[in-house]
mmCIF file with all atom_site columns, C-alpha atoms and ligand atoms in Angstrom:
data_model
loop_
_atom_site.group_PDB
_atom_site.id
_atom_site.type_symbol
_atom_site.label_atom_id
_atom_site.label_alt_id
_atom_site.label_comp_id
_atom_site.label_asym_id
_atom_site.label_entity_id
_atom_site.label_seq_id
_atom_site.pdbx_PDB_ins_code
_atom_site.Cartn_x
_atom_site.Cartn_y
_atom_site.Cartn_z
_atom_site.occupancy
_atom_site.B_iso_or_equiv
_atom_site.pdbx_formal_charge
_atom_site.auth_seq_id
_atom_site.auth_comp_id
_atom_site.auth_asym_id
_atom_site.auth_atom_id
_atom_site.pdbx_PDB_model_num
ATOM   1   C  CA  . UNK A 1 1   ? 133.766 27.073 -47.413 1.00 74.00 ? 186 UNK A CA  1
ATOM   2   C  CA  . UNK A 1 2   ? 132.528 23.943 -45.734 1.00 70.00 ? 187 UNK A CA  1
ATOM   3   C  CA  . UNK A 1 3   ? 128.829 23.942 -46.504 1.00 68.00 ? 188 UNK A CA  1
ATOM   4   C  CA  . UNK A 1 4   ? 127.769 23.273 -50.046 1.00 73.00 ? 189 UNK A CA  1
ATOM   5   C  CA  . UNK A 1 5   ? 130.958 24.931 -51.236 1.00 72.00 ? 190 UNK A CA  1
ATOM   6   C  CA  . UNK A 1 6   ? 129.278 28.308 -50.712 1.00 78.00 ? 191 UNK A CA  1
ATOM   7   C  CA  . UNK A 1 7   ? 128.999 28.950 -46.956 1.00 81.00 ? 192 UNK A CA  1
ATOM   8   C  CA  . UNK A 1 8   ? 130.726 28.217 -43.702 1.00 82.00 ? 193 UNK A CA  1
ATOM   9   C  CA  . UNK A 1 9   ? 127.984 28.857 -41.100 1.00 86.00 ? 194 UNK A CA  1
ATOM   10  C  CA  . UNK A 1 10  ? 128.088 25.163 -40.239 1.00 89.00 ? 195 UNK A CA  1
ATOM   11  C  CA  . UNK A 1 11  ? 131.719 25.505 -39.164 1.00 91.00 ? 196 UNK A CA  1
ATOM   12  C  CA  . UNK A 1 12  ? 130.808 28.648 -37.166 1.00 93.00 ? 197 UNK A CA  1
ATOM   13  C  CA  . UNK A 1 13  ? 128.033 26.661 -35.529 1.00 94.00 ? 198 UNK A CA  1
ATOM   14  C  CA  . UNK A 1 14  ? 130.496 24.056 -34.520 1.00 96.00 ? 199 UNK A CA  1
ATOM   15  C  CA  . UNK A 1 15  ? 132.795 26.800 -33.126 1.00 96.00 ? 200 UNK A CA  1
ATOM   16  C  CA  . UNK A 1 16  ? 129.915 27.975 -30.978 1.00 97.00 ? 201 UNK A CA  1
ATOM   17  C  CA  . UNK A 1 17  ? 129.285 24.444 -29.737 1.00 97.00 ? 202 UNK A CA  1
ATOM   18  C  CA  . UNK A 1 18  ? 132.962 24.119 -28.849 1.00 98.00 ? 203 UNK A CA  1
ATOM   19  C  CA  . UNK A 1 19  ? 132.894 27.400 -26.882 1.00 97.00 ? 204 UNK A CA  1
ATOM   20  C  CA  . UNK A 1 20  ? 129.825 26.264 -25.034 1.00 97.00 ? 205 UNK A CA  1
ATOM   21  C  CA  . UNK A 1 21  ? 131.534 23.029 -24.006 1.00 97.00 ? 206 UNK A CA  1
ATOM   22  C  CA  . UNK A 1 22  ? 134.659 25.009 -23.006 1.00 96.00 ? 207 UNK A CA  1
ATOM   23  C  CA  . UNK A 1 23  ? 132.466 27.217 -20.869 1.00 96.00 ? 208 UNK A CA  1
ATOM   24  C  CA  . UNK A 1 24  ? 130.739 24.257 -19.350 1.00 96.00 ? 209 UNK A CA  1
ATOM   25  C  CA  . UNK A 1 25  ? 134.111 22.841 -18.359 1.00 96.00 ? 210 UNK A CA  1
ATOM   26  C  CA  . UNK A 1 26  ? 135.780 25.978 -17.058 1.00 93.00 ? 211 UNK A CA  1
ATOM   27  C  CA  . UNK A 1 27  ? 132.853 27.503 -15.298 1.00 93.00 ? 212 UNK A CA  1
ATOM   28  C  CA  . UNK A 1 28  ? 131.983 24.138 -13.672 1.00 88.00 ? 213 UNK A CA  1
ATOM   29  C  CA  . UNK A 1 29  ? 128.475 23.941 -15.020 1.00 88.00 ? 214 UNK A CA  1
ATOM   30  C  CA  . UNK A 1 30  ? 128.315 20.564 -16.783 1.00 93.00 ? 215 UNK A CA  1
ATOM   31  C  CA  . UNK A 1 31  ? 132.067 20.234 -16.223 1.00 96.00 ? 216 UNK A CA  1
ATOM   32  C  CA  . UNK A 1 32  ? 132.254 16.540 -17.028 1.00 96.00 ? 217 UNK A CA  1
ATOM   33  C  CA  . UNK A 1 33  ? 130.020 16.874 -20.163 1.00 96.00 ? 218 UNK A CA  1
ATOM   34  C  CA  . UNK A 1 34  ? 132.110 19.717 -21.519 1.00 97.00 ? 219 UNK A CA  1
ATOM   35  C  CA  . UNK A 1 35  ? 135.366 17.858 -20.794 1.00 97.00 ? 220 UNK A CA  1
ATOM   36  C  CA  . UNK A 1 36  ? 134.083 14.657 -22.456 1.00 97.00 ? 221 UNK A CA  1
ATOM   37  C  CA  . UNK A 1 37  ? 133.057 16.553 -25.582 1.00 97.00 ? 222 UNK A CA  1
ATOM   38  C  CA  . UNK A 1 38  ? 136.490 18.183 -25.940 1.00 98.00 ? 223 UNK A CA  1
ATOM   39  C  CA  . UNK A 1 39  ? 138.621 15.161 -24.752 1.00 97.00 ? 224 UNK A CA  1
ATOM   40  C  CA  . UNK A 1 40  ? 136.911 12.078 -26.282 1.00 98.00 ? 225 UNK A CA  1
ATOM   41  C  CA  . UNK A 1 41  ? 137.782 11.598 -29.984 1.00 98.00 ? 226 UNK A CA  1
ATOM   42  C  CA  . UNK A 1 42  ? 134.430 9.801  -30.387 1.00 97.00 ? 227 UNK A CA  1
ATOM   43  C  CA  . UNK A 1 43  ? 132.277 12.617 -28.972 1.00 98.00 ? 228 UNK A CA  1
ATOM   44  C  CA  . UNK A 1 44  ? 129.871 14.216 -31.310 1.00 97.00 ? 229 UNK A CA  1
ATOM   45  C  CA  . UNK A 1 45  ? 131.887 17.483 -31.067 1.00 98.00 ? 230 UNK A CA  1
ATOM   46  C  CA  . UNK A 1 46  ? 135.141 15.654 -31.975 1.00 98.00 ? 231 UNK A CA  1
ATOM   47  C  CA  . UNK A 1 47  ? 133.514 13.722 -34.782 1.00 98.00 ? 232 UNK A CA  1
ATOM   48  C  CA  . UNK A 1 48  ? 132.190 16.910 -36.335 1.00 96.00 ? 233 UNK A CA  1
ATOM   49  C  CA  . UNK A 1 49  ? 135.618 18.488 -35.916 1.00 97.00 ? 234 UNK A CA  1
ATOM   50  C  CA  . UNK A 1 50  ? 137.304 15.686 -37.685 1.00 97.00 ? 235 UNK A CA  1
ATOM   51  C  CA  . UNK A 1 51  ? 134.831 15.938 -40.527 1.00 95.00 ? 236 UNK A CA  1
ATOM   52  C  CA  . UNK A 1 52  ? 135.697 19.608 -40.861 1.00 94.00 ? 237 UNK A CA  1
ATOM   53  C  CA  . UNK A 1 53  ? 139.426 18.782 -40.765 1.00 95.00 ? 238 UNK A CA  1
ATOM   54  C  CA  . UNK A 1 54  ? 138.832 16.337 -43.608 1.00 95.00 ? 239 UNK A CA  1
ATOM   55  C  CA  . UNK A 1 55  ? 136.884 18.836 -45.660 1.00 92.00 ? 240 UNK A CA  1
ATOM   56  C  CA  . UNK A 1 56  ? 139.483 21.544 -45.146 1.00 91.00 ? 241 UNK A CA  1
ATOM   57  C  CA  . UNK A 1 57  ? 142.261 19.082 -45.925 1.00 95.00 ? 242 UNK A CA  1
ATOM   58  C  CA  . UNK A 1 58  ? 140.598 18.084 -49.153 1.00 93.00 ? 243 UNK A CA  1
ATOM   59  C  CA  . UNK A 1 59  ? 140.079 21.769 -50.156 1.00 90.00 ? 244 UNK A CA  1
ATOM   60  C  CA  . UNK A 1 60  ? 143.563 22.989 -49.311 1.00 93.00 ? 245 UNK A CA  1
ATOM   61  C  CA  . UNK A 1 61  ? 145.688 19.839 -49.859 1.00 95.00 ? 246 UNK A CA  1
ATOM   62  C  CA  . UNK A 1 62  ? 147.216 20.433 -46.406 1.00 94.00 ? 247 UNK A CA  1
ATOM   63  C  CA  . UNK A 1 63  ? 146.754 18.323 -43.336 1.00 93.00 ? 248 UNK A CA  1
ATOM   64  C  CA  . UNK A 1 64  ? 144.437 19.549 -40.582 1.00 94.00 ? 249 UNK A CA  1
ATOM   65  C  CA  . UNK A 1 65  ? 144.723 18.078 -37.077 1.00 95.00 ? 250 UNK A CA  1
ATOM   66  C  CA  . UNK A 1 66  ? 142.174 18.301 -34.249 1.00 97.00 ? 251 UNK A CA  1
ATOM   67  C  CA  . UNK A 1 67  ? 143.397 19.118 -30.784 1.00 96.00 ? 252 UNK A CA  1
ATOM   68  C  CA  . UNK A 1 68  ? 142.055 16.893 -27.978 1.00 97.00 ? 253 UNK A CA  1
ATOM   69  C  CA  . UNK A 1 69  ? 141.906 18.874 -24.785 1.00 96.00 ? 254 UNK A CA  1
ATOM   70  C  CA  . UNK A 1 70  ? 143.399 16.928 -21.788 1.00 96.00 ? 255 UNK A CA  1
ATOM   71  C  CA  . UNK A 1 71  ? 143.157 17.938 -18.165 1.00 95.00 ? 256 UNK A CA  1
ATOM   72  C  CA  . UNK A 1 72  ? 142.472 15.269 -15.537 1.00 93.00 ? 257 UNK A CA  1
ATOM   73  C  CA  . UNK A 1 73  ? 145.249 12.807 -16.304 1.00 93.00 ? 258 UNK A CA  1
ATOM   74  C  CA  . UNK A 1 74  ? 148.059 12.247 -18.684 1.00 94.00 ? 259 UNK A CA  1
ATOM   75  C  CA  . UNK A 1 75  ? 147.420 10.758 -22.101 1.00 95.00 ? 260 UNK A CA  1
ATOM   76  C  CA  . UNK A 1 76  ? 148.187 7.045  -22.667 1.00 96.00 ? 261 UNK A CA  1
ATOM   77  C  CA  . UNK A 1 77  ? 151.016 6.266  -25.179 1.00 96.00 ? 262 UNK A CA  1
ATOM   78  C  CA  . UNK A 1 78  ? 148.548 5.043  -27.744 1.00 97.00 ? 263 UNK A CA  1
ATOM   79  C  CA  . UNK A 1 79  ? 146.086 7.091  -29.827 1.00 98.00 ? 264 UNK A CA  1
ATOM   80  C  CA  . UNK A 1 80  ? 142.630 7.031  -28.172 1.00 97.00 ? 265 UNK A CA  1
ATOM   81  C  CA  . UNK A 1 81  ? 140.929 6.502  -31.537 1.00 97.00 ? 266 UNK A CA  1
ATOM   82  C  CA  . UNK A 1 82  ? 142.995 3.803  -33.425 1.00 97.00 ? 267 UNK A CA  1
ATOM   83  C  CA  . UNK A 1 83  ? 145.287 2.403  -30.613 1.00 97.00 ? 268 UNK A CA  1
ATOM   84  C  CA  . UNK A 1 84  ? 148.556 3.024  -32.461 1.00 97.00 ? 269 UNK A CA  1
ATOM   85  C  CA  . UNK A 1 85  ? 151.477 4.611  -30.667 1.00 96.00 ? 270 UNK A CA  1
ATOM   86  C  CA  . UNK A 1 86  ? 151.176 8.390  -30.771 1.00 95.00 ? 271 UNK A CA  1
ATOM   87  C  CA  . UNK A 1 87  ? 153.962 9.889  -28.603 1.00 93.00 ? 272 UNK A CA  1
ATOM   88  C  CA  . UNK A 1 88  ? 155.464 12.598 -30.689 1.00 89.00 ? 273 UNK A CA  1
ATOM   89  C  CA  . UNK A 1 89  ? 159.043 11.465 -30.875 1.00 82.00 ? 274 UNK A CA  1
ATOM   90  C  CA  . UNK A 1 90  ? 160.047 14.402 -33.128 1.00 75.00 ? 275 UNK A CA  1
ATOM   91  C  CA  . UNK A 1 91  ? 158.743 16.828 -30.510 1.00 67.00 ? 276 UNK A CA  1
ATOM   92  C  CA  . UNK A 1 92  ? 162.223 17.609 -29.197 1.00 60.00 ? 277 UNK A CA  1
ATOM   93  C  CA  . UNK A 1 93  ? 163.833 17.698 -32.708 1.00 58.00 ? 278 UNK A CA  1
ATOM   94  C  CA  . UNK A 1 94  ? 161.262 19.557 -34.823 1.00 61.00 ? 279 UNK A CA  1
ATOM   95  C  CA  . UNK A 1 95  ? 158.974 22.319 -33.739 1.00 65.00 ? 280 UNK A CA  1
ATOM   96  C  CA  . UNK A 1 96  ? 156.741 21.798 -36.741 1.00 69.00 ? 281 UNK A CA  1
ATOM   97  C  CA  . UNK A 1 97  ? 154.293 19.744 -34.679 1.00 70.00 ? 282 UNK A CA  1
ATOM   98  C  CA  . UNK A 1 98  ? 154.919 20.917 -31.166 1.00 84.00 ? 283 UNK A CA  1
ATOM   99  C  CA  . UNK A 1 99  ? 152.336 18.676 -29.380 1.00 90.00 ? 284 UNK A CA  1
ATOM   100 C  CA  . UNK A 1 100 ? 153.264 15.881 -27.022 1.00 92.00 ? 285 UNK A CA  1
ATOM   101 C  CA  . UNK A 1 101 ? 151.081 13.390 -28.978 1.00 94.00 ? 286 UNK A CA  1
ATOM   102 C  CA  . UNK A 1 102 ? 150.218 13.146 -32.661 1.00 93.00 ? 287 UNK A CA  1
ATOM   103 C  CA  . UNK A 1 103 ? 148.385 10.531 -34.737 1.00 95.00 ? 288 UNK A CA  1
ATOM   104 C  CA  . UNK A 1 104 ? 148.762 11.305 -38.411 1.00 93.00 ? 289 UNK A CA  1
ATOM   105 C  CA  . UNK A 1 105 ? 146.360 8.568  -39.332 1.00 96.00 ? 290 UNK A CA  1
ATOM   106 C  CA  . UNK A 1 106 ? 143.509 9.969  -37.210 1.00 97.00 ? 291 UNK A CA  1
ATOM   107 C  CA  . UNK A 1 107 ? 144.627 13.585 -37.569 1.00 96.00 ? 292 UNK A CA  1
ATOM   108 C  CA  . UNK A 1 108 ? 144.656 14.098 -33.769 1.00 97.00 ? 293 UNK A CA  1
ATOM   109 C  CA  . UNK A 1 109 ? 147.072 15.954 -31.552 1.00 95.00 ? 294 UNK A CA  1
ATOM   110 C  CA  . UNK A 1 110 ? 147.126 16.454 -27.700 1.00 95.00 ? 295 UNK A CA  1
ATOM   111 C  CA  . UNK A 1 111 ? 149.309 17.660 -24.904 1.00 93.00 ? 296 UNK A CA  1
ATOM   112 C  CA  . UNK A 1 112 ? 149.678 16.334 -21.407 1.00 92.00 ? 297 UNK A CA  1
ATOM   113 C  CA  . UNK A 1 113 ? 148.254 18.583 -18.750 1.00 89.00 ? 298 UNK A CA  1
ATOM   114 C  CA  . UNK A 1 114 ? 150.833 20.820 -16.885 1.00 78.00 ? 299 UNK A CA  1
ATOM   115 C  CA  . UNK A 1 115 ? 150.521 20.144 -13.229 1.00 64.00 ? 300 UNK A CA  1
HETATM 116 ZN ZN1 . LIG B 2 .   ? 144.995 7.266  -34.244 1.00 88.77 ? 538 LIG B ZN1 1
#
């Protein structure tokens, strides 16, 4: 439970906001805005997501990562939040974290778009 230790309606509210951004992007109404919210680690949507990741990590003792949606171009080899290298070298070896990119420090993962 993410709100006051008794409720999680705040997390459900975030989920609704994410779905709204997803619809904006895929339905082409506010496409750029929806994309920025889901792709930029510094967007309000992403910042809240990372706060929930932190809360859930604290409560469970397990790491929680936030997926940054990528569509228009490939990700750079450095984490968009901290600037450290984030290409997932273990991707081919271990399927534990199956994403193309992972930053353990920022708790972010991403994939390159499939064109
Ligand atoms: Zn990072």
